[in-house]
XYZ file of C-alpha atoms in Angstrom:
382
model
C 40.608 53.395 107.910
C 43.899 54.068 106.151
C 44.723 57.771 106.008
C 45.939 58.550 102.456
C 47.263 61.961 103.507
C 49.505 60.496 106.199
C 50.656 57.822 103.766
C 51.441 60.471 101.157
C 53.494 62.378 103.728
C 55.405 59.233 104.678
C 56.188 58.582 101.004
C 57.276 62.178 100.345
C 59.780 61.855 103.188
C 61.402 58.982 101.281
C 64.125 60.498 99.103
C 63.387 58.270 96.127
C 64.963 60.336 93.353
C 65.300 58.109 90.294
C 66.810 55.514 90.445
C 66.987 55.436 94.257
C 64.313 53.431 96.079
C 64.673 55.666 99.128
C 62.598 53.382 101.350
C 59.311 54.130 99.560
C 58.657 50.630 98.262
C 59.780 49.052 101.533
C 57.270 51.263 103.344
C 54.457 50.236 101.003
C 55.380 46.568 101.137
C 55.156 46.583 104.939
C 51.768 48.359 104.923
C 50.314 46.151 102.203
C 51.578 42.920 103.757
C 49.920 43.873 107.043
C 46.639 44.214 105.126
C 46.953 40.708 103.702
C 48.667 41.395 100.394
C 51.318 39.034 99.064
C 54.272 41.289 98.252
C 57.225 40.463 96.009
C 60.133 42.702 95.090
C 60.742 42.488 91.354
C 64.042 44.349 91.033
C 65.914 44.387 87.731
C 69.280 45.924 86.843
C 69.406 47.962 90.019
C 65.830 49.254 89.757
C 63.437 48.544 92.622
C 59.883 47.404 91.837
C 57.077 45.950 93.935
C 54.289 43.532 93.048
C 51.448 43.153 95.569
C 48.371 40.949 95.266
C 45.394 40.392 97.549
C 43.304 37.370 96.646
C 43.927 34.259 94.615
C 46.420 34.115 91.813
C 44.677 33.732 88.472
C 41.291 35.052 89.653
C 39.078 35.943 86.709
C 38.100 39.258 88.289
C 41.409 41.006 88.976
C 41.617 44.777 89.214
C 45.044 46.354 88.934
C 46.576 49.677 89.922
C 49.881 50.952 88.579
C 52.055 53.791 89.777
C 55.566 54.963 90.592
C 57.330 56.151 93.714
C 60.420 57.628 92.052
C 60.613 61.396 91.643
C 62.618 63.872 89.592
C 65.514 65.750 91.232
C 64.670 68.807 93.337
C 67.138 71.061 91.497
C 68.577 73.792 93.710
C 67.079 73.124 97.143
C 67.650 76.777 98.083
C 64.974 77.745 95.551
C 62.365 75.883 97.608
C 60.421 77.625 100.364
C 60.062 74.269 102.159
C 62.162 71.169 102.718
C 61.639 69.219 99.464
C 61.379 66.001 101.479
C 59.777 67.435 104.601
C 56.137 66.749 103.665
C 55.076 69.978 105.360
C 51.327 70.570 105.594
C 50.083 74.158 105.538
C 47.398 76.270 103.871
C 45.489 73.123 102.916
C 48.371 71.675 100.907
C 51.023 69.008 101.399
C 54.395 70.189 100.082
C 57.354 68.244 98.740
C 58.909 66.548 95.763
C 56.559 63.870 94.473
C 53.556 65.236 96.351
C 51.692 65.563 93.063
C 53.642 63.233 90.779
C 52.720 60.801 92.044
C 53.092 59.762 95.651
C 49.626 61.092 96.480
C 48.125 58.912 93.748
C 50.010 55.859 94.983
C 48.960 56.562 98.566
C 45.331 57.020 97.508
C 45.051 53.738 95.607
C 47.076 51.796 98.157
C 44.862 53.113 100.968
C 41.709 52.421 98.936
C 42.839 48.878 98.149
C 43.798 48.065 101.741
C 40.532 49.360 103.183
C 38.433 47.745 100.464
C 39.794 44.224 100.874
C 39.567 44.553 104.664
C 35.996 45.857 104.781
C 34.405 43.986 101.862
C 36.703 41.163 100.717
C 35.875 40.724 97.017
C 35.426 37.570 94.984
C 38.571 38.110 92.989
C 41.949 39.776 93.363
C 43.464 43.240 93.608
C 46.961 43.799 92.228
C 49.272 46.766 92.724
C 52.321 47.196 90.479
C 54.691 49.862 91.764
C 57.950 50.970 90.205
C 60.933 53.145 90.985
C 61.796 53.777 87.338
C 59.034 55.837 85.715
C 60.875 59.151 85.733
C 64.041 57.572 84.315
C 64.568 55.397 81.260
C 61.670 53.166 82.383
C 63.251 50.089 80.825
C 63.415 48.187 84.122
C 60.325 49.468 85.883
C 56.762 48.613 84.896
C 58.179 46.706 81.921
C 60.111 44.471 84.330
C 57.021 43.951 86.486
C 54.948 42.887 83.489
C 57.697 40.554 82.254
C 57.814 38.945 85.699
C 54.022 38.663 85.843
C 53.920 36.917 82.480
C 56.568 34.455 83.636
C 54.713 33.807 86.915
C 51.239 33.514 85.415
C 50.045 36.656 87.177
C 47.560 38.836 85.314
C 45.371 41.898 85.673
C 42.024 41.888 83.879
C 41.994 45.701 83.789
C 44.317 48.370 85.144
C 44.102 51.966 86.321
C 47.257 54.104 86.339
C 47.098 56.745 89.059
C 49.031 59.515 87.295
C 47.752 63.105 87.651
C 45.329 63.585 84.748
C 43.283 66.671 85.581
C 44.515 70.021 84.183
C 42.654 72.411 86.481
C 39.734 70.797 88.321
C 39.538 67.544 90.227
C 37.642 64.975 88.172
C 37.689 66.728 84.820
C 39.775 64.285 82.755
C 40.429 60.571 82.248
C 43.239 59.480 79.924
C 42.213 56.617 77.625
C 45.378 56.661 75.528
C 48.607 58.464 74.846
C 50.466 59.749 71.836
C 53.644 58.020 70.790
C 57.028 59.691 71.171
C 59.951 59.419 68.757
C 63.242 61.275 69.084
C 65.343 61.539 65.925
C 68.981 62.625 65.850
C 70.585 63.800 62.619
C 74.306 64.125 61.954
C 75.169 66.081 58.799
C 78.751 65.625 57.587
C 80.484 67.820 55.035
C 84.033 69.131 54.604
C 85.644 71.706 56.883
C 87.224 74.771 55.318
C 87.933 78.496 55.459
C 84.919 80.753 55.027
C 86.886 82.852 52.513
C 87.225 79.802 50.283
C 83.814 78.100 50.470
C 84.434 76.223 47.210
C 87.085 74.206 49.043
C 84.616 73.178 51.765
C 81.251 71.490 51.935
C 79.069 73.229 54.491
C 76.598 70.822 56.124
C 74.622 73.589 57.821
C 72.488 74.846 54.895
C 71.567 71.272 53.982
C 70.567 70.368 57.517
C 68.724 73.637 58.110
C 66.695 73.185 54.902
C 65.847 69.653 56.009
C 64.736 70.839 59.439
C 62.586 73.576 57.937
C 60.997 71.071 55.577
C 60.221 68.715 58.454
C 58.891 71.427 60.760
C 56.690 72.865 58.002
C 55.146 69.523 57.113
C 51.635 68.738 58.355
C 51.793 65.195 59.643
C 48.003 64.912 59.983
C 44.973 66.849 61.166
C 44.116 64.536 64.050
C 42.130 61.314 64.332
C 38.996 60.178 66.141
C 40.624 60.150 69.574
C 43.785 62.219 69.068
C 44.797 65.780 68.264
C 47.145 66.403 65.344
C 50.650 64.972 65.615
C 53.423 67.476 66.301
C 57.107 67.773 65.381
C 59.474 70.009 67.345
C 63.110 70.883 66.636
C 64.796 70.718 70.036
C 68.453 71.474 69.278
C 70.890 72.327 66.461
C 74.609 72.129 67.296
C 77.918 72.544 65.478
C 80.311 73.001 68.395
C 82.069 75.573 66.243
C 83.511 78.559 68.203
C 85.255 80.101 65.172
C 83.684 82.705 62.897
C 85.995 81.999 59.973
C 85.644 78.223 59.786
C 83.018 76.241 57.901
C 82.303 73.249 60.163
C 82.511 69.676 58.967
C 79.723 68.351 61.182
C 76.392 69.630 62.440
C 73.920 67.794 64.643
C 70.220 68.303 65.235
C 67.501 66.619 67.277
C 63.753 66.594 66.786
C 60.905 65.032 68.744
C 57.644 63.818 67.223
C 54.546 63.233 69.339
C 52.347 61.140 67.086
C 48.816 59.793 67.055
C 47.408 56.512 65.785
C 47.697 57.624 62.147
C 51.377 56.717 62.412
C 53.808 54.364 64.052
C 57.502 54.732 64.788
C 58.541 52.638 61.789
C 56.517 54.664 59.284
C 57.818 57.941 60.723
C 61.410 56.720 60.612
C 60.981 55.735 56.954
C 59.616 59.222 56.200
C 62.541 60.914 57.964
C 65.049 58.834 55.998
C 63.329 59.719 52.727
C 63.375 63.417 53.592
C 67.061 63.253 54.528
C 67.847 61.588 51.190
C 65.972 64.318 49.313
C 67.793 67.052 51.249
C 71.270 65.657 50.559
C 70.772 64.650 46.940
C 73.581 66.169 44.878
C 75.004 68.244 47.743
C 77.972 66.123 48.784
C 76.724 66.246 52.360
C 75.809 63.034 54.144
C 73.151 62.809 56.841
C 72.907 59.880 59.232
C 69.836 59.242 61.352
C 69.263 57.444 64.639
C 65.930 57.201 66.419
C 64.733 56.414 69.918
C 61.134 55.408 70.568
C 59.735 56.059 74.039
C 56.419 54.485 73.138
C 53.910 53.938 70.360
C 50.550 55.659 70.412
C 47.713 53.621 71.897
C 44.042 53.881 72.716
C 41.700 52.014 75.028
C 38.410 52.702 73.213
C 35.611 54.117 75.352
C 33.744 51.250 76.951
C 33.264 49.356 80.214
C 36.518 50.427 81.882
C 36.296 54.140 81.102
C 32.585 54.071 81.957
C 33.361 52.482 85.334
C 35.929 55.147 86.191
C 33.813 58.033 84.863
C 30.795 56.971 86.922
C 32.865 56.828 90.110
C 34.404 60.236 89.401
C 30.975 61.740 88.760
C 29.569 60.213 91.935
C 32.349 61.553 94.180
C 33.045 64.942 92.581
C 29.899 65.903 90.668
C 32.121 66.440 87.628
C 31.588 64.564 84.360
C 35.107 63.786 83.108
C 36.170 64.100 79.485
C 38.088 61.281 77.829
C 41.472 62.460 76.587
C 44.724 61.309 74.994
C 46.646 64.519 75.717
C 49.946 64.884 77.504
C 53.233 63.040 77.405
C 54.037 59.390 77.878
C 53.282 57.286 80.949
C 53.701 53.682 82.038
C 50.276 52.977 80.576
C 52.211 52.488 77.326
C 53.583 49.257 78.800
C 50.421 48.119 80.557
C 48.354 48.395 77.361
C 50.101 45.268 76.037
C 48.899 43.361 79.119
C 45.281 44.471 79.588
C 42.873 47.367 79.009
C 44.190 50.441 80.822
C 43.045 53.968 81.621
C 44.558 56.712 83.763
C 42.937 58.865 86.381
C 44.420 61.015 89.122
C 44.344 64.422 90.685
C 45.251 67.885 89.351
C 48.866 67.947 88.180
C 49.625 71.660 87.920
C 52.739 71.643 90.165
C 54.362 68.350 89.156
C 58.142 68.621 88.620
C 58.083 72.248 89.810
C 59.915 73.952 92.647
C 57.616 73.922 95.710
C 55.583 71.022 94.321
C 52.435 70.611 96.391
C 49.100 68.823 96.421
C 45.674 69.835 97.684
C 45.108 67.694 100.780
C 41.372 67.435 100.149
C 42.050 66.055 96.662
C 43.995 63.153 98.151
C 40.991 62.232 100.276
C 38.608 62.527 97.322
C 40.932 60.446 95.154
C 40.944 57.630 97.692
C 37.144 57.651 97.743
C 37.005 57.511 93.953
C 39.413 54.568 93.814
C 37.532 52.712 96.534
C 34.232 53.287 94.728
C 35.789 51.986 91.495
C 36.827 48.795 93.270
C 33.392 48.329 94.792
C 31.603 48.907 91.490
C 34.003 46.659 89.573
C 33.571 43.653 91.821
C 29.813 44.266 92.159
C 29.544 43.750 88.405
C 30.700 40.157 88.803
C 28.008 39.196 91.291
């Protein structure tokens, strides 16, 4: 039996701060290869990724797992009460950067997959896609793996992303979709001048502030069947002006919109441009807009895949999970173009925090859930 706690500890000791591989994927490749998986490094533009498959290429019944081994920086290490990469175990917890997000999830599904194919070799294939670029820009991580798979004729029929999904209690939540994320940057340009002679200047600040208030006050929607209401947050307003007697020529602002399936990035960008045009009409101030889309909203409607996961969670924890689309973005936004995808993992309360830690018992339970999912999935094909 593969110990998922020991494997988590080994992964935590790998200093794989994005974009460094830190030995984490090499460690997994060695363990998976020893269990009979075909392992291929799929690196792109300096980012390390790993593809691993047990079973025949092109098998009709192919279950996939997706996860990442990269972690966010530790910050000031002196703020930690433990070595951030020491994987110390005490008080029933395993401590260290990535312990929760998401080396424990990766260890649990890797251990489940290795034991499953060894004990009850299925009629089909099991695929693991592992990246070192989820916490960064994510352009060369799971996206690169899926591009490579398409080119090689590799495919998953369904996929489970092992991100932490439970807010408070193990088993309480499965993610069946995610909101989209759009960042918009405005640059308002006027004419610099002396505050005592405002008629000789064109202050961009009032125009931009009125625009921001209009945007923040607007109700984008009231929610949809599977999503809460979309939200818009002003994240920064900057002039870079240290003087109290100078009207600035330029002011910048950034907003972020987390949007549901009532919108897409293109429709939201069109709306922002229209609002900017209304705000500047007749003012002499110009506003330019650039946008960055981290992902569109998506949903895997409740059905066979979410039922499969929910039944396994219920069987191992006694908890009936809710289906949710809450939270930020994840690599499921890339996988959803390839196959049906849901997310399930442990409680994520300490992810990205100082003294990040994971309940050791949850790692063991998570492995059992993943192994039950595999058994139930392949049993359906018999």
